[in-house]
Coordinates of C-alpha atoms in Angstrom, one line a residue:
Chain A
M1 CA 1.6 13.2 -45.3
A2 CA 4.3 13.4 -42.2
L3 CA 6.7 11.9 -45.0
F4 CA 6.1 14.4 -47.5
L5 CA 6.2 17.4 -45.1
T6 CA 9.9 16.2 -43.4
K7 CA 10.7 15.8 -47.1
R8 CA 10.2 19.0 -48.5
F9 CA 11.2 20.9 -44.9
L10 CA 14.9 18.7 -45.5
Q11 CA 14.5 20.0 -49.0
A12 CA 13.5 23.8 -47.7
L13 CA 17.0 23.2 -45.2
F14 CA 19.3 22.6 -47.4
V15 CA 18.2 25.3 -49.6
V16 CA 19.1 27.4 -47.8
F17 CA 22.1 25.5 -46.0
A18 CA 22.9 26.2 -50.4
V19 CA 22.3 29.3 -50.7
T20 CA 24.0 31.2 -46.8
L21 CA 27.4 29.1 -48.3
L22 CA 27.2 30.5 -51.4
V23 CA 26.6 34.7 -50.6
A24 CA 28.9 33.9 -47.5
W25 CA 31.6 32.6 -50.2
A26 CA 30.5 35.3 -52.4
V27 CA 31.0 38.4 -49.9
R28 CA 34.5 37.6 -49.2
L29 CA 36.1 36.9 -52.8
S30 CA 36.4 40.8 -53.1
G31 CA 39.9 40.3 -51.0
D32 CA 40.3 42.2 -48.4
P33 CA 37.2 44.5 -46.7
A34 CA 40.0 46.5 -44.8
I35 CA 41.7 48.0 -47.9
M36 CA 38.1 48.9 -48.9
L37 CA 36.8 50.3 -46.0
T38 CA 39.6 52.8 -45.6
G39 CA 39.1 53.6 -49.2
G40 CA 42.6 53.6 -49.3
A41 CA 43.0 56.6 -47.1
G42 CA 46.9 58.0 -47.3
S43 CA 47.6 58.0 -43.3
V44 CA 46.5 54.3 -42.5
T45 CA 49.0 52.4 -41.3
E46 CA 48.9 48.4 -41.8
Q47 CA 48.8 48.0 -38.1
D48 CA 45.9 50.1 -38.8
L49 CA 44.4 47.7 -41.7
V50 CA 45.5 44.4 -38.7
N51 CA 43.5 45.6 -36.3
I52 CA 40.4 46.6 -38.6
R53 CA 40.4 42.7 -39.8
N54 CA 40.5 41.3 -36.1
A55 CA 38.0 43.5 -35.0
L56 CA 35.3 42.7 -37.8
G57 CA 36.9 39.1 -37.7
L58 CA 38.3 38.8 -40.8
N59 CA 41.3 37.1 -40.0
R60 CA 39.5 34.0 -38.9
P61 CA 39.3 31.0 -42.0
F62 CA 36.4 31.0 -44.6
H63 CA 34.8 27.5 -42.4
E64 CA 35.2 29.7 -39.0
Q65 CA 33.8 32.8 -40.3
Y66 CA 30.9 31.1 -42.4
L67 CA 29.9 28.8 -39.2
G68 CA 30.1 31.2 -36.9
F69 CA 27.2 33.1 -39.2
L70 CA 25.4 29.9 -39.6
Y71 CA 25.1 29.7 -35.6
G72 CA 24.3 33.8 -35.3
L73 CA 21.8 32.9 -37.7
L74 CA 20.2 30.3 -35.7
H75 CA 20.2 32.7 -32.8
G76 CA 18.4 35.5 -35.0
D77 CA 22.0 37.5 -35.1
L78 CA 22.9 37.8 -38.7
G79 CA 25.8 40.2 -37.1
N80 CA 26.8 44.2 -37.1
S81 CA 26.9 46.6 -40.2
F82 CA 31.0 47.9 -41.0
V83 CA 29.3 51.1 -41.2
G84 CA 28.2 52.0 -37.7
G85 CA 28.0 48.9 -35.9
T86 CA 24.3 48.7 -36.1
P87 CA 22.7 45.2 -35.8
V88 CA 22.3 43.2 -39.4
T89 CA 18.8 42.7 -37.8
Q90 CA 17.9 45.3 -36.2
L91 CA 18.1 46.8 -40.1
V92 CA 16.1 44.4 -41.8
A93 CA 13.5 44.4 -38.9
K94 CA 12.3 47.9 -40.5
A95 CA 12.8 47.3 -43.8
L96 CA 11.0 43.7 -44.4
P97 CA 7.7 45.0 -43.3
A98 CA 8.2 48.1 -46.0
T99 CA 9.2 45.5 -48.5
L100 CA 5.9 42.9 -47.4
M101 CA 3.5 46.4 -47.7
L102 CA 4.3 46.9 -51.0
A103 CA 4.2 42.9 -51.9
A104 CA 1.1 42.5 -50.4
A105 CA 0.0 46.3 -52.4
A106 CA 1.5 44.7 -55.6
I107 CA -0.3 41.3 -55.6
F108 CA -3.3 43.4 -55.1
V109 CA -3.1 45.0 -58.0
S110 CA -2.2 42.1 -60.1
I111 CA -5.3 40.4 -59.1
A112 CA -7.3 43.0 -60.0
L113 CA -6.3 43.8 -63.1
A114 CA -6.4 40.1 -63.6
V115 CA -9.4 38.3 -62.7
P116 CA -11.6 40.9 -64.9
L117 CA -9.7 40.9 -67.4
G118 CA -8.7 37.4 -67.7
I119 CA -12.9 36.3 -67.1
R120 CA -13.1 38.7 -70.3
A121 CA -10.9 37.1 -72.1
A122 CA -12.0 33.3 -71.2
I123 CA -15.8 34.5 -71.8
K124 CA -15.3 36.2 -75.4
R125 CA -12.5 33.4 -76.5
G126 CA -11.1 33.3 -79.9
S127 CA -12.3 37.1 -80.4
A128 CA -11.0 40.0 -80.8
E129 CA -10.9 41.2 -78.2
D130 CA -8.9 38.3 -76.2
Q131 CA -6.5 39.1 -78.6
A132 CA -6.2 42.5 -77.4
I133 CA -6.2 41.2 -74.0
R134 CA -3.6 38.7 -74.6
I135 CA -1.3 41.3 -76.2
A136 CA -2.0 44.2 -73.8
S137 CA -0.8 42.0 -70.9
L138 CA 2.0 41.0 -72.7
A139 CA 2.6 44.4 -73.4
G140 CA 2.6 44.9 -69.5
L141 CA 5.2 42.2 -69.1
S142 CA 7.5 44.1 -71.5
F143 CA 7.6 47.4 -69.8
P144 CA 11.5 47.5 -68.1
N145 CA 9.8 47.7 -64.5
F146 CA 12.3 51.0 -63.4
W147 CA 11.4 53.0 -66.8
L148 CA 7.5 52.0 -66.0
A149 CA 8.1 53.3 -62.6
L150 CA 9.8 57.1 -64.0
M151 CA 7.1 57.7 -66.8
M152 CA 4.3 57.1 -63.8
V153 CA 6.4 59.7 -62.1
L154 CA 6.1 62.2 -65.2
V155 CA 2.6 61.3 -65.4
F156 CA 1.4 61.8 -62.2
S157 CA 3.8 64.0 -59.9
I158 CA 5.2 66.0 -62.7
L159 CA 2.8 66.5 -64.9
L160 CA -0.7 65.9 -63.1
K161 CA 1.4 66.8 -59.5
W162 CA -1.9 64.0 -58.1
L163 CA 1.4 61.4 -55.8
P164 CA 3.7 62.3 -54.5
P165 CA 7.4 61.0 -56.5
S166 CA 9.0 58.8 -53.8
G167 CA 9.6 58.3 -50.4
F168 CA 7.4 56.6 -47.3
D169 CA 4.5 58.8 -45.9
G170 CA 1.8 57.3 -45.5
P171 CA -1.1 55.0 -48.7
V172 CA -1.0 57.7 -51.0
S173 CA 3.0 57.4 -51.0
L174 CA 1.7 53.1 -51.6
I175 CA 0.6 53.8 -54.7
L176 CA 2.5 54.4 -57.9
P177 CA 5.3 51.3 -56.8
A178 CA 2.9 48.8 -56.3
V179 CA 0.8 49.8 -59.4
T180 CA 4.3 49.2 -61.5
A181 CA 4.9 46.2 -59.3
G182 CA 1.5 45.2 -60.2
V183 CA 1.2 45.8 -64.0
I184 CA 4.4 44.3 -64.7
N185 CA 3.2 40.7 -62.7
T186 CA -0.5 41.1 -64.7
A187 CA 0.5 39.5 -67.8
A188 CA 1.3 36.2 -66.8
N189 CA -2.2 35.6 -64.6
V190 CA -4.1 37.1 -67.0
R191 CA -2.8 34.3 -68.9
L192 CA -3.7 31.9 -65.7
V193 CA -7.0 32.9 -65.3
R194 CA -8.2 32.7 -69.0
T195 CA -7.1 28.8 -68.9
S196 CA -8.5 28.0 -65.3
M197 CA -11.2 29.7 -66.3
L198 CA -12.5 28.2 -69.9
E199 CA -12.0 24.7 -67.4
T200 CA -14.2 25.1 -65.4
L201 CA -16.9 26.8 -67.5
S202 CA -16.9 23.7 -69.9
A203 CA -18.1 21.8 -66.4
Q204 CA -21.1 20.9 -65.5
Y205 CA -22.1 22.5 -62.3
I206 CA -21.7 25.5 -64.8
M207 CA -24.3 24.2 -66.8
V208 CA -26.7 23.4 -64.0
A209 CA -26.2 26.7 -62.9
R210 CA -27.3 28.6 -66.0
A211 CA -29.8 25.6 -66.3
K212 CA -31.4 27.2 -63.3
G213 CA -31.7 30.3 -64.7
L214 CA -29.1 32.5 -62.6
A215 CA -27.2 35.1 -63.1
E216 CA -24.8 35.2 -66.1
R217 CA -22.0 37.7 -63.2
V218 CA -23.8 34.7 -60.4
V219 CA -22.4 32.1 -62.2
L220 CA -19.0 33.7 -63.3
Y221 CA -17.4 35.3 -60.6
K222 CA -19.9 32.9 -57.7
H223 CA -19.5 29.6 -58.9
A224 CA -17.1 30.0 -62.0
L225 CA -14.2 32.3 -59.8
R226 CA -14.1 30.0 -57.1
N227 CA -13.0 26.7 -58.1
S228 CA -10.7 29.2 -60.6
A229 CA -8.7 30.6 -57.6
I230 CA -6.7 27.5 -57.0
P231 CA -4.4 27.9 -59.2
L232 CA -4.2 31.1 -59.5
V233 CA -3.4 31.4 -55.3
T234 CA -0.4 29.0 -56.5
Y235 CA 0.8 30.5 -58.8
V236 CA 1.5 33.8 -57.0
G237 CA 3.6 31.8 -54.9
I238 CA 5.5 30.8 -56.8
Q239 CA 6.0 34.4 -58.4
F240 CA 6.7 35.5 -55.1
G241 CA 10.4 35.2 -56.0
N242 CA 10.3 37.1 -58.8
L243 CA 7.9 39.6 -57.6
V244 CA 10.7 40.9 -55.0
A245 CA 13.2 40.9 -57.0
G246 CA 11.5 43.5 -59.0
L247 CA 10.5 45.1 -56.0
V248 CA 14.6 45.2 -55.7
V249 CA 14.9 47.8 -58.5
I250 CA 10.9 49.2 -57.8
E251 CA 12.1 50.4 -54.7
R252 CA 15.4 51.6 -55.6
V253 CA 13.3 54.7 -57.8
F254 CA 10.8 55.0 -55.5
N255 CA 13.4 55.8 -52.5
W256 CA 11.1 53.4 -50.8
P257 CA 12.7 51.9 -47.3
G258 CA 12.9 48.3 -47.9
M259 CA 14.9 45.7 -48.1
G260 CA 16.2 46.5 -51.9
S261 CA 16.7 50.0 -50.3
L262 CA 18.8 48.4 -47.8
A263 CA 20.7 46.2 -50.2
F264 CA 21.9 48.8 -52.4
D265 CA 23.0 51.5 -49.5
A266 CA 25.1 48.4 -48.4
V267 CA 26.8 47.6 -52.3
A268 CA 27.2 51.2 -51.8
G269 CA 29.3 51.4 -48.5
R270 CA 31.1 47.4 -49.5
D271 CA 28.8 47.0 -45.8
Y272 CA 29.3 42.6 -46.2
P273 CA 27.2 41.8 -43.6
V274 CA 24.0 43.7 -44.0
L275 CA 24.0 42.1 -48.2
Q276 CA 24.6 38.3 -46.7
G277 CA 22.1 39.8 -44.2
V278 CA 19.5 41.0 -46.6
V279 CA 20.4 38.4 -49.5
T280 CA 19.9 35.6 -46.2
V281 CA 16.2 37.1 -45.4
F282 CA 14.9 37.2 -48.9
A283 CA 16.2 33.0 -49.8
I284 CA 14.9 32.1 -46.0
L285 CA 11.0 34.2 -47.0
I286 CA 11.3 32.5 -50.7
V287 CA 12.0 28.9 -49.6
S288 CA 8.8 29.7 -46.7
V289 CA 6.4 30.9 -49.2
N290 CA 7.8 28.4 -51.3
L291 CA 7.1 25.5 -48.8
L292 CA 4.0 26.9 -47.1
I293 CA 2.3 26.3 -50.9
D294 CA 3.7 22.6 -51.3
I295 CA 2.2 22.2 -47.5
L296 CA -1.3 24.5 -48.9
Y297 CA -1.3 22.1 -52.5
G298 CA -0.7 19.1 -50.5
L299 CA -3.6 19.6 -48.5
L300 CA -5.8 20.5 -52.2
D301 CA -4.7 17.9 -53.6
P302 CA -4.6 14.6 -52.4
R303 CA -2.5 13.4 -55.9
I304 CA 0.4 15.3 -54.6
R305 CA 1.9 14.3 -51.5
T306 CA 1.9 10.5 -52.2
E307 CA 3.5 11.0 -55.2
Chain B
M1 CA 6.6 17.1 -85.5
R2 CA 6.1 19.1 -89.2
A3 CA 3.2 18.0 -90.1
S4 CA 1.7 19.2 -87.1
L5 CA 3.1 22.2 -87.2
L6 CA 2.3 23.1 -90.3
S7 CA -1.6 22.8 -89.9
R8 CA -1.7 24.6 -87.2
H9 CA -4.2 27.4 -88.2
R10 CA -2.4 30.0 -86.2
L11 CA 0.7 29.6 -87.9
L12 CA 0.4 33.3 -88.9
S13 CA -1.5 35.4 -86.7
I14 CA -1.0 39.1 -85.1
E15 CA 1.4 37.8 -82.7
L16 CA 3.4 37.2 -85.2
V17 CA 3.1 39.7 -87.5
L18 CA 3.4 42.7 -84.8
G19 CA 6.2 40.6 -83.2
G20 CA 8.5 40.3 -86.4
I21 CA 7.6 44.2 -87.4
L22 CA 9.1 45.3 -83.6
L23 CA 12.0 43.2 -84.4
A24 CA 13.2 43.8 -87.8
V25 CA 12.9 47.7 -87.2
M26 CA 14.7 47.7 -84.0
L27 CA 17.1 44.5 -85.0
G28 CA 17.7 46.6 -88.3
G29 CA 18.3 50.4 -86.0
V30 CA 21.1 48.4 -83.7
L31 CA 22.5 46.0 -86.4
L32 CA 22.5 48.8 -89.0
S33 CA 24.1 51.1 -86.6
G34 CA 27.6 51.6 -86.9
W35 CA 26.4 52.7 -91.1
L36 CA 24.2 54.9 -89.5
F37 CA 25.9 56.6 -87.6
P38 CA 29.7 56.1 -87.6
D39 CA 30.1 58.9 -84.9
G40 CA 28.5 56.5 -82.2
G41 CA 26.1 59.2 -81.0
E42 CA 29.5 60.3 -79.3
A43 CA 29.2 63.8 -81.6
M44 CA 28.2 66.7 -78.9
D45 CA 27.0 69.6 -80.5
L46 CA 26.9 72.3 -77.4
R47 CA 25.4 74.7 -79.6
A48 CA 22.6 71.9 -79.9
R49 CA 21.9 71.2 -76.4
L50 CA 19.0 69.7 -75.1
L51 CA 16.8 70.2 -78.6
P52 CA 13.0 68.4 -78.1
P53 CA 12.3 65.6 -80.9
F54 CA 10.8 66.3 -84.2
V55 CA 11.7 70.3 -84.6
N56 CA 14.7 69.2 -86.2
A57 CA 15.6 67.0 -88.9
A58 CA 19.4 66.8 -88.7
H59 CA 18.3 65.5 -85.2
P60 CA 14.7 63.9 -85.6
L61 CA 14.5 62.6 -81.4
G62 CA 16.2 65.5 -80.4
T63 CA 19.5 66.0 -77.8
D64 CA 20.6 64.9 -75.3
P65 CA 22.3 67.9 -72.1
L66 CA 25.8 67.0 -73.6
G67 CA 24.2 68.0 -77.2
R68 CA 24.3 63.8 -78.7
D69 CA 21.4 63.3 -80.5
V70 CA 19.5 60.7 -79.0
L71 CA 18.2 58.8 -82.2
A72 CA 22.4 57.9 -82.6
R73 CA 22.5 56.8 -79.1
V74 CA 19.4 55.0 -78.9
S75 CA 20.2 52.9 -82.4
T76 CA 24.0 52.4 -81.2
G77 CA 23.1 51.7 -77.5
G78 CA 21.2 48.5 -78.7
W79 CA 24.5 47.0 -79.1
I80 CA 25.2 45.8 -75.6
S81 CA 21.9 44.8 -74.6
F82 CA 21.7 42.8 -78.0
S83 CA 24.5 41.0 -77.1
V84 CA 23.6 40.8 -73.0
G85 CA 21.0 39.0 -74.5
F86 CA 22.5 36.5 -77.5
W87 CA 25.5 35.1 -75.4
S88 CA 23.8 34.3 -71.9
V89 CA 20.7 33.0 -73.6
V90 CA 23.3 30.6 -76.0
G91 CA 25.0 29.8 -72.5
G92 CA 22.1 29.4 -70.8
A93 CA 20.6 26.7 -73.3
A94 CA 24.0 24.8 -74.1
L95 CA 24.8 23.9 -70.6
G96 CA 21.1 24.0 -69.3
T97 CA 21.1 21.4 -72.4
L98 CA 23.5 19.0 -72.0
A99 CA 22.3 18.8 -67.9
G100 CA 19.1 18.1 -69.2
L101 CA 19.7 15.9 -71.4
V102 CA 22.0 13.6 -68.9
A103 CA 19.9 13.7 -66.0
G104 CA 16.7 12.9 -67.5
Y105 CA 18.3 10.2 -69.6
Y106 CA 20.7 8.6 -67.2
R107 CA 18.8 9.9 -63.9
G108 CA 19.8 8.7 -60.7
I109 CA 22.6 11.1 -58.5
A110 CA 22.7 13.4 -62.2
E111 CA 18.9 14.0 -61.5
T112 CA 19.0 14.4 -57.9
L113 CA 21.4 17.2 -58.4
L114 CA 19.8 18.9 -61.0
M115 CA 16.5 19.4 -58.7
R116 CA 18.9 20.7 -55.6
F117 CA 19.9 23.2 -58.0
A118 CA 17.0 24.4 -59.6
D119 CA 15.6 24.7 -55.5
V120 CA 18.3 26.8 -55.0
Q121 CA 17.9 28.8 -58.1
L122 CA 14.0 29.5 -57.5
A123 CA 15.3 30.9 -53.5
L124 CA 17.9 33.1 -54.8
P125 CA 16.8 35.2 -58.0
F126 CA 19.2 36.9 -60.5
I127 CA 19.3 40.4 -59.4
L128 CA 20.1 39.3 -55.2
L129 CA 23.3 37.5 -56.9
A130 CA 24.3 40.3 -59.9
I131 CA 23.6 42.6 -56.6
T132 CA 26.0 41.1 -54.3
F133 CA 28.8 40.2 -56.7
A134 CA 28.6 43.0 -58.2
A135 CA 29.2 44.7 -54.3
V136 CA 31.9 42.7 -54.7
V137 CA 33.6 42.3 -57.8
G138 CA 33.0 45.6 -59.4
S139 CA 30.7 45.6 -62.6
S140 CA 31.0 44.7 -66.1
V141 CA 29.1 43.5 -69.1
S142 CA 30.8 39.7 -69.1
L143 CA 30.3 39.2 -65.3
L144 CA 26.2 40.2 -66.4
I145 CA 26.7 36.9 -68.8
V146 CA 27.9 34.6 -67.0
L147 CA 25.5 35.5 -64.4
M148 CA 22.5 35.3 -66.0
I149 CA 24.1 31.5 -67.0
V150 CA 24.5 30.4 -63.8
S151 CA 21.3 31.4 -62.9
Q152 CA 19.3 30.6 -65.8
W153 CA 20.8 27.1 -66.5
V154 CA 18.9 25.0 -64.9
Q155 CA 15.6 26.5 -66.2
Y156 CA 16.7 25.1 -69.6
A157 CA 17.7 22.0 -67.7
R158 CA 14.6 21.1 -66.1
V159 CA 12.8 21.2 -69.5
V160 CA 14.9 19.6 -71.2
R161 CA 14.4 16.7 -68.7
G162 CA 11.1 16.6 -68.7
S163 CA 10.9 16.3 -72.6
V164 CA 13.8 13.3 -72.4
L165 CA 11.8 11.6 -69.8
S166 CA 8.9 10.6 -72.1
L167 CA 11.0 10.4 -74.9
R168 CA 13.3 7.3 -73.3
E169 CA 10.4 5.2 -72.9
R170 CA 9.6 5.4 -76.5
E171 CA 10.1 2.6 -79.0
F172 CA 12.4 4.8 -81.1
I173 CA 15.0 5.5 -78.6
Q174 CA 14.1 1.9 -77.3
A175 CA 15.1 0.5 -80.5
S176 CA 18.7 2.8 -81.0
R177 CA 19.7 1.3 -77.5
A178 CA 18.7 -2.4 -78.7
F179 CA 20.9 -1.7 -81.4
G180 CA 23.5 -0.8 -79.4
L181 CA 24.2 2.7 -80.4
P182 CA 26.7 4.5 -78.4
D183 CA 24.3 6.9 -76.0
A184 CA 26.3 10.1 -77.2
R185 CA 24.5 9.5 -81.0
I186 CA 21.3 8.7 -79.6
L187 CA 21.5 11.3 -76.9
F188 CA 22.4 13.9 -79.7
V189 CA 21.0 12.8 -82.9
H190 CA 17.4 11.0 -81.6
V191 CA 17.1 13.1 -78.7
L192 CA 18.1 16.1 -78.3
P193 CA 16.1 17.3 -81.7
N194 CA 12.6 16.3 -80.3
A195 CA 13.6 17.7 -77.3
F196 CA 14.3 21.2 -78.3
S197 CA 11.4 23.5 -79.1
P198 CA 10.8 24.4 -75.7
V199 CA 14.0 25.0 -75.2
L200 CA 13.7 27.6 -78.5
V201 CA 10.7 29.0 -76.6
L202 CA 12.8 29.3 -73.1
M203 CA 15.5 31.2 -75.0
T204 CA 12.6 33.4 -77.1
L205 CA 11.3 34.8 -73.3
N206 CA 15.1 34.4 -71.7
V207 CA 16.3 37.2 -74.3
A208 CA 14.2 39.7 -73.8
N209 CA 14.2 39.3 -69.7
N210 CA 17.6 39.6 -70.1
I211 CA 18.1 42.6 -71.6
L212 CA 14.9 44.0 -69.2
L213 CA 17.4 43.1 -66.3
E214 CA 20.9 44.2 -68.4
S215 CA 19.1 48.0 -68.3
S216 CA 17.9 47.3 -64.7
L217 CA 21.3 46.5 -63.4
T218 CA 22.9 49.2 -66.3
F219 CA 20.2 52.4 -64.9
L220 CA 21.3 51.2 -61.2
G221 CA 24.6 51.7 -62.0
L222 CA 25.6 48.0 -61.6
G223 CA 26.1 46.8 -64.6
V224 CA 27.3 48.6 -67.9
D225 CA 30.2 51.3 -67.6
P226 CA 27.9 54.9 -67.2
L227 CA 31.1 55.5 -70.5
V228 CA 29.8 53.4 -73.1
P229 CA 26.2 53.9 -74.8
S230 CA 23.6 52.1 -73.4
W231 CA 19.7 51.8 -72.5
G232 CA 20.1 51.6 -69.3
G233 CA 23.1 54.1 -68.6
M234 CA 20.8 56.6 -70.9
L235 CA 18.0 56.7 -69.1
A236 CA 20.4 56.7 -65.7
D237 CA 21.5 60.0 -67.8
G238 CA 18.2 61.4 -68.9
R239 CA 16.9 60.4 -64.9
T240 CA 18.0 63.7 -63.7
Y241 CA 16.3 65.5 -66.8
M242 CA 12.9 64.6 -66.4
Q243 CA 11.4 67.7 -65.5
T244 CA 12.5 69.4 -68.6
A245 CA 13.8 66.9 -71.2
W246 CA 11.1 63.7 -70.9
W247 CA 12.7 62.2 -74.3
I248 CA 15.5 62.2 -73.1
T249 CA 14.1 59.0 -71.0
V250 CA 11.1 58.4 -72.9
F251 CA 13.5 56.7 -76.1
P252 CA 15.5 54.7 -74.4
G253 CA 12.3 53.5 -72.3
L254 CA 10.5 53.2 -75.5
A255 CA 13.3 51.0 -77.4
I256 CA 14.0 48.3 -74.8
M257 CA 10.0 48.0 -74.2
M258 CA 9.4 47.6 -78.3
T259 CA 12.6 45.1 -78.5
V260 CA 11.1 43.3 -75.7
L261 CA 7.8 43.2 -76.2
G262 CA 9.1 41.7 -80.5
L263 CA 10.7 38.9 -78.4
N264 CA 7.5 38.2 -76.0
L265 CA 4.8 38.0 -78.8
V266 CA 7.6 35.9 -81.1
G267 CA 8.5 33.6 -77.8
D268 CA 4.6 33.4 -77.4
W269 CA 3.9 32.7 -81.1
L270 CA 6.1 29.9 -80.9
R271 CA 4.8 28.1 -77.8
D272 CA 1.5 28.2 -79.6
N273 CA 3.1 26.4 -82.7
L274 CA 5.9 24.5 -81.6
D275 CA 4.6 22.7 -78.5
P276 CA 1.2 23.7 -77.6
T277 CA 1.4 21.1 -74.9
S278 CA 3.7 23.1 -73.4
K279 CA 3.4 24.0 -69.6
L280 CA 5.5 26.6 -69.5
P281 CA 4.5 30.0 -67.9

């Protein structure tokens, strides 16, 4: 087990290292941020540009800048925003909880939809209802997320005036973005619940439970679901990267002040340290969640760690 | 392979019929756009601004704020989505299949490298990669396609490697090796045809996925040039008019959804029929 953990941990470290290197290289492809920042204003002299480059540390060679970034990262410092000079860690600390809150709500919505639908499809296997659930969940997967977001706003904010169209005021404003993200992530989960329920329902202990005369609801939700939940939990973790990628877009449509909005503002303002910080934090987050799942999986299933 | 394919009982399912109809309608409408709408949906008629749909025979889906026909623009705008979907998948599959063949057949360092690439790719979702590059070098269709290839080839490589790992131990491959056939011939003539069905499934599902990604990025102003008609661009333009003219945002979105649903249904059917044991999500 110790060997398995060390190996996974080293792999995770390597991934974070590779991602930071790639992103650091990418944000410096642009040529000269100093020119971008001054926006080609006529009154800028060559000396001004030199001063800006010196002040932002852009005159140093790439490997020095990158090592500086890594050193900062290890000390919890992601540099300062080009615009306004706020430390990137402060901006991230404000945006990350909003994104995580939305992610958790979206996972909740997706499971709340997927479990009953998946169980229903498994019980009625091969029936028209099974087909209908399958096609409906595929349809959910086929919505462009930003369009679904717009349609939700059109129906629930503009026509019915039930929910606020955007912003960040209490739990009410969480509903639309969470449902949008949740619906799109439901399709794969429905299928997973269906397959693993089918597997569990053919087990002997389910037959015993039914033979004892337990109510079907107890058999399904208490006995069968518990064992079908393990693959679901794992899959939700594996899907985490996809989920946050989707949130980046959804946040933008709903003006949700999370990491996605932070990234888009950074793009608009050519604020490379913020962009670099956001992508790095996302990568660390995704890698940690996957590492956690690997560990959990290794604990649950001894065959994996000896592989 | 062929015999088992024909004997599957779900060969003609509702998924194939529905998906096939959706795809035929969307592909037909987009491929024929040049013939159906020679002006490319650019003709403006300022006397016919913001016409609602289903009332005017000349503009069945209504018009936008500049008096341009929504149907013509939806039809023309599909070109971009289809070409991004097509080229990104062809490029990704070609590169990934080659890498997967090499990694699975020779194993060793190639395999290790591939698996580490796969880890990195998982940690860096395409949308973040696209945002970063769009911020730095500006957005364009060809950049989108290149980034999709860069971020997706690993998926193909992984499924091909998986198939090759079991194929290389099979008798007919060992026999080819014993005959002294060159590796290239073994890989492309004997291994590849037997490893290709999951690639085909993945390609179909990724065309769908990439059409969604392209339209999201264009909608956010980081994809296709706003002056070129595209589904994402139309949605971005229509957003301002959502309260008064819902049809400008509803129809391009429906076009995306019908295309993607068609592809997903056909992909699903392919997965069931070509590859019943597949572990693809």
